[in-house]
mmCIF file of C-alpha atoms in Angstrom:
data_model
loop_
_atom_site.group_PDB
_atom_site.id
_atom_site.type_symbol
_atom_site.label_atom_id
_atom_site.label_comp_id
_atom_site.label_asym_id
_atom_site.label_seq_id
_atom_site.Cartn_x
_atom_site.Cartn_y
_atom_site.Cartn_z
ATOM 1 C CA MET A 1 -107.076 -188.619 134.004
ATOM 2 C CA LYS A 2 -104.133 -190.863 133.339
ATOM 3 C CA ILE A 3 -100.748 -189.831 134.156
ATOM 4 C CA SER A 4 -97.116 -191.178 133.554
ATOM 5 C CA ILE A 5 -94.718 -190.396 136.421
ATOM 6 C CA GLY A 6 -91.494 -191.291 137.565
ATOM 7 C CA LEU A 7 -90.696 -191.721 141.348
ATOM 8 C CA THR A 8 -87.529 -191.626 143.273
ATOM 9 C CA PHE A 9 -87.423 -193.160 146.285
ATOM 10 C CA PRO A 10 -84.944 -192.263 149.565
ATOM 11 C CA GLY A 11 -83.333 -195.468 150.948
ATOM 12 C CA THR A 12 -84.926 -194.803 154.189
ATOM 13 C CA LEU A 13 -88.439 -196.167 152.779
ATOM 14 C CA GLN A 14 -86.774 -199.429 151.806
ATOM 15 C CA ASP A 15 -89.302 -201.301 154.195
ATOM 16 C CA GLU A 16 -92.158 -199.587 153.371
ATOM 17 C CA SER A 17 -94.828 -200.722 150.924
ATOM 18 C CA ILE A 18 -95.409 -197.302 149.252
ATOM 19 C CA ILE A 19 -96.848 -198.431 146.016
ATOM 20 C CA CYS A 20 -99.159 -201.035 147.692
ATOM 21 C CA TYR A 21 -100.189 -198.338 150.053
ATOM 22 C CA LEU A 22 -101.292 -196.072 147.091
ATOM 23 C CA CYS A 23 -103.380 -198.859 145.640
ATOM 24 C CA LYS A 24 -105.101 -199.511 148.613
ATOM 25 C CA ASN A 25 -105.908 -196.350 150.064
ATOM 26 C CA PHE A 26 -106.513 -194.271 147.112
ATOM 27 C CA ASN A 27 -109.122 -194.912 144.349
ATOM 28 C CA ILE A 28 -106.643 -195.004 141.873
ATOM 29 C CA GLU A 29 -105.343 -197.508 139.258
ATOM 30 C CA ILE A 30 -101.592 -198.041 139.114
ATOM 31 C CA ASN A 31 -99.195 -199.778 136.398
ATOM 32 C CA ILE A 32 -95.913 -200.369 137.148
ATOM 33 C CA ILE A 33 -93.758 -199.865 133.818
ATOM 34 C CA GLU A 34 -90.316 -200.167 135.118
ATOM 35 C CA ALA A 35 -88.544 -200.141 138.489
ATOM 36 C CA SER A 36 -85.415 -200.764 140.456
ATOM 37 C CA PHE A 37 -84.686 -200.860 144.194
ATOM 38 C CA SER A 38 -81.896 -201.136 146.203
ATOM 39 C CA THR A 39 -81.045 -200.417 150.020
ATOM 40 C CA ASP A 40 -79.742 -197.045 149.132
ATOM 41 C CA ALA A 41 -82.407 -195.642 146.923
ATOM 42 C CA GLY A 42 -85.035 -196.817 144.339
ATOM 43 C CA TRP A 43 -86.899 -195.434 141.313
ATOM 44 C CA SER A 44 -90.218 -196.368 139.254
ATOM 45 C CA ILE A 45 -92.087 -195.425 136.163
ATOM 46 C CA LEU A 46 -95.896 -195.591 136.733
ATOM 47 C CA THR A 47 -99.028 -194.682 135.196
ATOM 48 C CA VAL A 48 -101.625 -193.603 137.551
ATOM 49 C CA GLU A 49 -105.451 -193.199 136.352
ATOM 50 C CA GLY A 50 -108.013 -191.777 138.371
ATOM 51 C CA GLN A 51 -110.044 -188.745 139.151
ATOM 52 C CA ASP A 52 -107.997 -185.624 139.534
ATOM 53 C CA ASP A 53 -108.555 -185.246 143.087
ATOM 54 C CA GLU A 54 -107.628 -188.729 144.135
ATOM 55 C CA ILE A 55 -104.646 -188.400 142.341
ATOM 56 C CA LYS A 56 -103.649 -185.193 144.000
ATOM 57 C CA ARG A 57 -104.130 -186.494 147.285
ATOM 58 C CA ALA A 58 -101.744 -189.810 146.384
ATOM 59 C CA PHE A 59 -99.172 -187.316 145.322
ATOM 60 C CA GLU A 60 -99.549 -185.240 148.378
ATOM 61 C CA TYR A 61 -98.998 -188.559 150.434
ATOM 62 C CA LEU A 62 -95.852 -189.423 148.464
ATOM 63 C CA HIS A 63 -94.434 -185.890 149.322
ATOM 64 C CA GLU A 64 -95.171 -186.226 152.948
ATOM 65 C CA LYS A 65 -93.138 -189.512 152.448
ATOM 66 C CA GLY A 66 -90.269 -188.095 150.923
ATOM 67 C CA VAL A 67 -90.677 -189.573 147.394
ATOM 68 C CA LYS A 68 -89.853 -187.254 144.783
ATOM 69 C CA VAL A 69 -92.469 -187.260 141.712
ATOM 70 C CA GLN A 70 -91.764 -186.410 138.147
ATOM 71 C CA GLN A 71 -94.560 -185.995 135.795
ATOM 72 C CA ILE A 72 -93.885 -187.619 132.317
ATOM 73 C CA GLN A 73 -97.304 -187.268 130.334
ATOM 74 C CA VAL A 74 -100.527 -186.377 131.053
ATOM 75 C CA VAL A 75 -103.721 -187.582 129.224
ATOM 76 C CA LYS A 76 -107.118 -186.201 130.076
ATOM 77 C CA LYS A 77 -110.083 -188.522 129.961
#
C-alpha cells in the first residue's frame, strides 16, 4: 500500500528523531514531501509505502508518541 499522510508533532518531541525511527524500525519507505518544525510544534507531509500491517504498526507508534496522523490519500498496490 502507498499512502499520503500529514503529521502534526507536539513541541515536546522536538529533540526526538521520529521520522528516522520510523525508517529504521519498520519495514516501510518514507518520502518527505514538505515539512516545517519549530520549538513549539511541527508538521510534515509524507508518502509511506509498505505492507498494510507494517504501516499500521508505524501509525500505532506515532499515536503512542502523541503525533497526530491525518490520512490524505491511499493507493492500494
